[in-house]
CSV table of C-alpha atoms and ligand atoms in Angstrom, one decimal:
chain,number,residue,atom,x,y,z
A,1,UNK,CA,0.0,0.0,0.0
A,2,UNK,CA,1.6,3.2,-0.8
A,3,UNK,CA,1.4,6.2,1.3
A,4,UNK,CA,-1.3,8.4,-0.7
A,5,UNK,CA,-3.3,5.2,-0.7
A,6,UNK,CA,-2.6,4.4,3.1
A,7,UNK,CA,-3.6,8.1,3.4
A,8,UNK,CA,-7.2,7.8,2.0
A,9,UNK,CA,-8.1,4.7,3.6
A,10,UNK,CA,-7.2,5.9,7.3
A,11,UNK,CA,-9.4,9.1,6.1
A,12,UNK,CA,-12.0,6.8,5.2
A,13,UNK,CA,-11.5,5.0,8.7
A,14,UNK,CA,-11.5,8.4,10.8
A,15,UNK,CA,-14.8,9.1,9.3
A,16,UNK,CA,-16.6,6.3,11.6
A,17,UNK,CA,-14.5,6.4,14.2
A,18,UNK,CA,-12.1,3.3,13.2
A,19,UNK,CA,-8.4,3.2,13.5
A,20,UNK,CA,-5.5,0.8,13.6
A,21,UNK,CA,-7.2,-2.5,13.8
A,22,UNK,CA,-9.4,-1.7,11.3
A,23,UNK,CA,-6.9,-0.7,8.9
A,24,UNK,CA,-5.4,-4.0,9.4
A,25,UNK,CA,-8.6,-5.9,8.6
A,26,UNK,CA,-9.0,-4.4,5.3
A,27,UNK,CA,-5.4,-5.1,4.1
A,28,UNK,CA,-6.1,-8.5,5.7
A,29,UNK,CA,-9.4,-8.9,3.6
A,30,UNK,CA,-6.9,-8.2,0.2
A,31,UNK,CA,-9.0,-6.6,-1.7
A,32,UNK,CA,-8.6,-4.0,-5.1
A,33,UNK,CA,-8.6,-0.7,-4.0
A,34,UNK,CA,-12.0,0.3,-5.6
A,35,UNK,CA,-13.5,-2.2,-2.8
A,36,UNK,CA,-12.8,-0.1,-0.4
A,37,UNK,CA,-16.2,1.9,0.0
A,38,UNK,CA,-18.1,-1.3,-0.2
A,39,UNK,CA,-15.9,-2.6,2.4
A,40,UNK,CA,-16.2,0.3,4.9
A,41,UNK,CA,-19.9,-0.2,4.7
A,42,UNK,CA,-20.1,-4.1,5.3
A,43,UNK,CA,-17.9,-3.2,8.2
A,44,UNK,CA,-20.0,0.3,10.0
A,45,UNK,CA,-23.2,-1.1,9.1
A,46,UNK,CA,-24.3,-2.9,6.6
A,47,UNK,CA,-22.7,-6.5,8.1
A,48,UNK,CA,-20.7,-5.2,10.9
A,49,UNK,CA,-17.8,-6.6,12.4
A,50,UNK,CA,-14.4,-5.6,14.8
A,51,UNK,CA,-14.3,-4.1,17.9
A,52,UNK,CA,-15.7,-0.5,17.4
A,53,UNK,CA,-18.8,-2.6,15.7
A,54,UNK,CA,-19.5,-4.1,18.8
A,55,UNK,CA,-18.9,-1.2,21.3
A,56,UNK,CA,-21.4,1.2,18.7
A,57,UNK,CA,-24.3,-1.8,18.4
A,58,UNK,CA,-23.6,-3.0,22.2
A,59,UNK,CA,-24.4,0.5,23.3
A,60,UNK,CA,-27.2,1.6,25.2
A,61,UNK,CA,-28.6,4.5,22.8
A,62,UNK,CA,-28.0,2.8,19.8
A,63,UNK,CA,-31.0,3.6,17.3
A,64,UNK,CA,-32.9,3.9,20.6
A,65,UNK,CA,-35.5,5.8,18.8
A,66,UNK,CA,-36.0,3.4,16.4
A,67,UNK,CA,-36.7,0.6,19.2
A,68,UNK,CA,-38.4,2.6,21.0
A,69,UNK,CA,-41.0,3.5,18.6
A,70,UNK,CA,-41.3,0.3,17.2
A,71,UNK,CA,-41.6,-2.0,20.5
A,72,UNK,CA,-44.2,0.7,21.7
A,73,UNK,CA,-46.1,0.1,18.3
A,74,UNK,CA,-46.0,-3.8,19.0
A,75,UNK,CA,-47.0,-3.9,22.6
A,76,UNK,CA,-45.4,-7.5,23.0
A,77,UNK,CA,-46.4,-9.2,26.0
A,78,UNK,CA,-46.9,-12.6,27.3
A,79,UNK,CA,-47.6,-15.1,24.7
A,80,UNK,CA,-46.1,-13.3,21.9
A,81,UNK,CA,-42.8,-14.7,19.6
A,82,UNK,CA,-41.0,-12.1,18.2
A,83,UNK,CA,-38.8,-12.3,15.2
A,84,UNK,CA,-35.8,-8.7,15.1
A,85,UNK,CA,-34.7,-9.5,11.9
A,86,UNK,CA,-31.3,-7.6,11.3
A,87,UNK,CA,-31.3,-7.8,15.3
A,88,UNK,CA,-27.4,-6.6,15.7
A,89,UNK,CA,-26.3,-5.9,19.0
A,90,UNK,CA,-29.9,-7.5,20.3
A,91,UNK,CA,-30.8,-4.4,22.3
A,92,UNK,CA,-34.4,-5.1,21.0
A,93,UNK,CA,-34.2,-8.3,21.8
A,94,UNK,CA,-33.6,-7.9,25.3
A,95,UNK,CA,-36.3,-5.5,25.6
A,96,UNK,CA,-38.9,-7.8,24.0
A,97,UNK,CA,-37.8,-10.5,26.5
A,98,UNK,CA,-38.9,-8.0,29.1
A,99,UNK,CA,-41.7,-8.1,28.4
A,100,UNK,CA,-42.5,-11.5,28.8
A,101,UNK,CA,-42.5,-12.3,25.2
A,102,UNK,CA,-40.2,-14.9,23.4
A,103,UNK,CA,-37.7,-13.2,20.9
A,104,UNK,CA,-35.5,-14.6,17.9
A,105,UNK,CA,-32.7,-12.6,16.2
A,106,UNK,CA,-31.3,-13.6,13.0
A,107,UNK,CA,-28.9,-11.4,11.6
A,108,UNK,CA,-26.4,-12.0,8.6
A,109,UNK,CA,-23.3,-10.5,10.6
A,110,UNK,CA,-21.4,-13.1,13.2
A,111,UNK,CA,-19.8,-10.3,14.7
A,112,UNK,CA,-23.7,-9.3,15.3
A,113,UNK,CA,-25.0,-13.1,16.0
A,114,UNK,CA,-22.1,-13.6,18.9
A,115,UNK,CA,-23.1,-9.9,20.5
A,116,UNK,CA,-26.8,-10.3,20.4
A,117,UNK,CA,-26.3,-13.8,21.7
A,118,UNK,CA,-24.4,-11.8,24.8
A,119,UNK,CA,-26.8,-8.7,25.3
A,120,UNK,CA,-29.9,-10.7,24.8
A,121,UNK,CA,-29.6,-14.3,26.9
A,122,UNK,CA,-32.8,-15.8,27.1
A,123,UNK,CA,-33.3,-14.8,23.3
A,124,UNK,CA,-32.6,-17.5,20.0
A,125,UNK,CA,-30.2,-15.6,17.7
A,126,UNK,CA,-29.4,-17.3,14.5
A,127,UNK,CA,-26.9,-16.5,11.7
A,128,UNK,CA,-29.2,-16.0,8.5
A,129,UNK,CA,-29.9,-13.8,5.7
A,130,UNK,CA,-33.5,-11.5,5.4
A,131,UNK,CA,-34.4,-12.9,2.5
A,132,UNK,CA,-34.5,-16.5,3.3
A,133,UNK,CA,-35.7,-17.0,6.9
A,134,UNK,CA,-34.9,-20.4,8.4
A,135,UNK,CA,-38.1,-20.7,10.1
A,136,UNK,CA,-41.5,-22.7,9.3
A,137,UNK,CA,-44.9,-20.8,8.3
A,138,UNK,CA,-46.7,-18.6,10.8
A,139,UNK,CA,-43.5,-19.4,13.7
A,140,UNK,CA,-44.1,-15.7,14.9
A,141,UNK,CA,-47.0,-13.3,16.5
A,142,UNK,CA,-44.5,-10.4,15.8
A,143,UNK,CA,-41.5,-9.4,13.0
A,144,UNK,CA,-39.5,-6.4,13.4
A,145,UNK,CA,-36.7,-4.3,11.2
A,146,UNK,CA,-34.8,-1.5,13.1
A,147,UNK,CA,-32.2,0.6,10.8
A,148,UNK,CA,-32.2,-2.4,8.4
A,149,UNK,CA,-34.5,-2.4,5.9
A,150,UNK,CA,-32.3,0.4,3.8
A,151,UNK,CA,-30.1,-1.8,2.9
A,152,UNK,CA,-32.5,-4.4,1.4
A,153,UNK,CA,-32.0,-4.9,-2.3
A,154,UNK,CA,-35.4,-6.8,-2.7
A,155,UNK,CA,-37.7,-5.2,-0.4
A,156,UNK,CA,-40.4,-6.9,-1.0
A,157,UNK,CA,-38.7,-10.6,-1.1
A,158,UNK,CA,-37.7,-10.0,2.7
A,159,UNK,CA,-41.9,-8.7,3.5
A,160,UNK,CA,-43.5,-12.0,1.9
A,161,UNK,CA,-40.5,-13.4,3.7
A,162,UNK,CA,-41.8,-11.4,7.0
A,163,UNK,CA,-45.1,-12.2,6.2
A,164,UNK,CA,-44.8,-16.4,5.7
A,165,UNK,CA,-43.2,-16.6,9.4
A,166,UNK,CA,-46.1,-14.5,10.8
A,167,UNK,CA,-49.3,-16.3,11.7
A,168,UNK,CA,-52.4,-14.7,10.6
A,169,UNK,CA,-53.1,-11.3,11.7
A,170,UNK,CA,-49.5,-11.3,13.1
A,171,UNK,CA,-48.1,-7.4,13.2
A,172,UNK,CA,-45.1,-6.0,11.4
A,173,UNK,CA,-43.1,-3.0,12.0
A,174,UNK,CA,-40.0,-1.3,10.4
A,175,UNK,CA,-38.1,1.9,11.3
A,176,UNK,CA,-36.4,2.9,8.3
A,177,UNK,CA,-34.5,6.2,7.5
A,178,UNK,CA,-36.2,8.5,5.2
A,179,UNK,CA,-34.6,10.7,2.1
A,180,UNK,CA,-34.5,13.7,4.3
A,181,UNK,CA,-31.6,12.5,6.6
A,182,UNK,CA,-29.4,11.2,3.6
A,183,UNK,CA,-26.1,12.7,4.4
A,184,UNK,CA,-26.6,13.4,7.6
A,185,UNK,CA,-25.0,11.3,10.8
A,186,UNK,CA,-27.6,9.2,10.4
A,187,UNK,CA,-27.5,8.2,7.1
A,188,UNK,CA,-24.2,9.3,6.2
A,189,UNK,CA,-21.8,9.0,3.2
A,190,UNK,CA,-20.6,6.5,1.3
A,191,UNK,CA,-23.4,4.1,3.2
A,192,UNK,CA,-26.4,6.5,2.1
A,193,UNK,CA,-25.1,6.0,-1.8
A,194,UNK,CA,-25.6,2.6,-1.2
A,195,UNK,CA,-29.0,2.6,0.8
A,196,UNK,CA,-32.6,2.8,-0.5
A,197,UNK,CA,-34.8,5.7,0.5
A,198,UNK,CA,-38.7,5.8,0.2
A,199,UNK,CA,-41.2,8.2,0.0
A,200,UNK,CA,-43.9,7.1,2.8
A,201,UNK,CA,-46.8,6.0,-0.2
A,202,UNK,CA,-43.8,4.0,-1.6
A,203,UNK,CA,-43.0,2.2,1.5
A,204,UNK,CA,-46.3,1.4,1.7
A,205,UNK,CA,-46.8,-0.1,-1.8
A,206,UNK,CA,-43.9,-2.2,-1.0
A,207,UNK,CA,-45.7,-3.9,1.7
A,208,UNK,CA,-48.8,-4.1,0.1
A,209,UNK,CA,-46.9,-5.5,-2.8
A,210,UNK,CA,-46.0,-8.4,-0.4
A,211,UNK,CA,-49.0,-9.0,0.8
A,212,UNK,CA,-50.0,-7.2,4.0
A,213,UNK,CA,-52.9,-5.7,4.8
A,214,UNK,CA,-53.9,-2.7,7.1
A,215,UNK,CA,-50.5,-0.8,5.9
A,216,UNK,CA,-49.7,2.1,7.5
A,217,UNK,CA,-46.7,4.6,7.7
A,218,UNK,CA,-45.9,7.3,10.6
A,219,UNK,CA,-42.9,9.8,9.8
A,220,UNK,CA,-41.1,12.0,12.4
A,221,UNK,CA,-37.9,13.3,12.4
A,222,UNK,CA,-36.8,11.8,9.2
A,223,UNK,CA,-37.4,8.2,10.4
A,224,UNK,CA,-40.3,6.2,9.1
A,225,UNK,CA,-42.1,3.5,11.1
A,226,UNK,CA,-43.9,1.1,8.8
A,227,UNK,CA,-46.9,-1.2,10.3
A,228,UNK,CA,-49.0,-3.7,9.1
A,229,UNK,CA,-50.3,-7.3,9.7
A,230,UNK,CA,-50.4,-10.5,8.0
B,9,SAM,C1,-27.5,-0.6,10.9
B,9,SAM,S1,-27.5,-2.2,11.6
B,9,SAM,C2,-28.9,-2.1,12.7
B,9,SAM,C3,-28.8,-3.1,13.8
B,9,SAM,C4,-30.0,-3.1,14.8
B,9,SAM,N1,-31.2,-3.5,14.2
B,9,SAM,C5,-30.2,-1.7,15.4
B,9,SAM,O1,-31.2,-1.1,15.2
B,9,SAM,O2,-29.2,-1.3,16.1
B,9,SAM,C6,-28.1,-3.2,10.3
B,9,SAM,C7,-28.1,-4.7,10.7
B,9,SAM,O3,-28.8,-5.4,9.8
B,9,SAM,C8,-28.1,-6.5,9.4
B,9,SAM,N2,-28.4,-6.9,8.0
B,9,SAM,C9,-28.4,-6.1,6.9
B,9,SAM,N3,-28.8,-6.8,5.9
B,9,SAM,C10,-29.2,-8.0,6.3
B,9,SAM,C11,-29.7,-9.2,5.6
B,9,SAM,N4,-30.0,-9.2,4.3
B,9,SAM,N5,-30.0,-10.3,6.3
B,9,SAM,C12,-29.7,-10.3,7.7
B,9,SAM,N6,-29.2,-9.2,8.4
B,9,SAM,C13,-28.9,-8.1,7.7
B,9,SAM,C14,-26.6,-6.1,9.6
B,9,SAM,O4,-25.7,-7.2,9.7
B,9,SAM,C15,-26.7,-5.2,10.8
B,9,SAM,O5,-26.6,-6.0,12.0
């Protein structure tokens, strides 16, 4: 690596807060240069992994908003099963298990799987990918998406998806970041060039598309919550 190109990726680091170690993980993951970006956002966000991954999705206020506003949408209780897909650190999980409901994580990230497994004991967390869940029709009275649902490719794949493991009348809800907080800390770049923004009508018709019925979407500060049942 020469210096001008050492230079750019420890700039690219800096931006999220990653340093040394990190720096050694991508010249460890030998890679063309023009990966980089890509590589950057597997590792902040979009499948996280190292040490600052698990100190920013092990953290208390971690998209806090976004659980909050979707686990006071579910009102889990007793007698529910709830399904975080794209659970991360499992801070949602553990809150659903407080509850009293049962809660199952899956996330494609084992960085994510093994810290989830750690904040939320009591909870199933299995390594898997949204668009093919590993679990039988109608397995779950709840499915929720915090922060993830940007980064799906096939939107509406991962809702019949949702949808097949919910039992009838099961709910659904999804906290996405709207178009208005593209390039901002919350969506910043080069992840937001790489995410998928929605008008709220649009993000409807995507879960109408897959299926749902009684679709509804709530927007405040920039986030969307999306809610619906099977
Ligand atoms: C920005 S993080 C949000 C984590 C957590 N839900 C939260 O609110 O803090 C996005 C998470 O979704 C996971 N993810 C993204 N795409 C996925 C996919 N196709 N299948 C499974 N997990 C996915 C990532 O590994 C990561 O843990």
């Amino acid at each position: 690596m020469d210096d001008a190109a050492e230079r750019r990726f420890r700039e690219g680091l800096a931006t999220f807060g990653l340093g040394d170690d990190d720096l050694e993980a991508w010249r460890a993951a030998g890679l063309a240069p023009e990966a980089f970006d890509d590589w950057l956002i597997d590792r902040v966000a979009r499948r996280p992994s190292g040490e600052h991954a698990r100190q920013v999705y092990g953290a208390e206020d971690v998209h806090d908003w976004a659980r909050r506003d979707i686990l006071d949408q579910l009102r889990l209780g007793p007698g529910d099963r709830l399904l975080d897909v794209g659970c991360g650190g499992g801070l949602l999980l553990r809150d659903a298990l407080a509850t009293g409901a049962a809660a199952t994580g899956l996330d494609h990230s084992p960085t994510m799987v093994e810290l989830a497994r750690r904040r939320a004991p009591g909870a199933e967390v299995v390594e898997g990918d949204a668009g093919q869940l590993p679990f039988p029709d109608g397995a779950f009275s709840a499915v929720s998406m915090s922060v993830v649902f940007f980064f799906l490719d096939d939107p509406v794949g991962v809702l019949r998806e949702c949808r097949r493991v919910l039992q009838p009348g099961g709910r659904l809800a999804v906290y996405t970041t709207g178009a208005e907080l593209r390039g901002t800390p919350a969506a910043p770049e080069p992840v937001a060039s790489v995410g998928h923004f929605y008008g709220d009508d649009e993000l409807a018709g995507l879960a109408t598309s897959a299926g749902f019925a009684g679709v509804a979407v709530k927007h405040h500060d920039g986030g969307q919550l999306l809610t619906a049942h099977a």
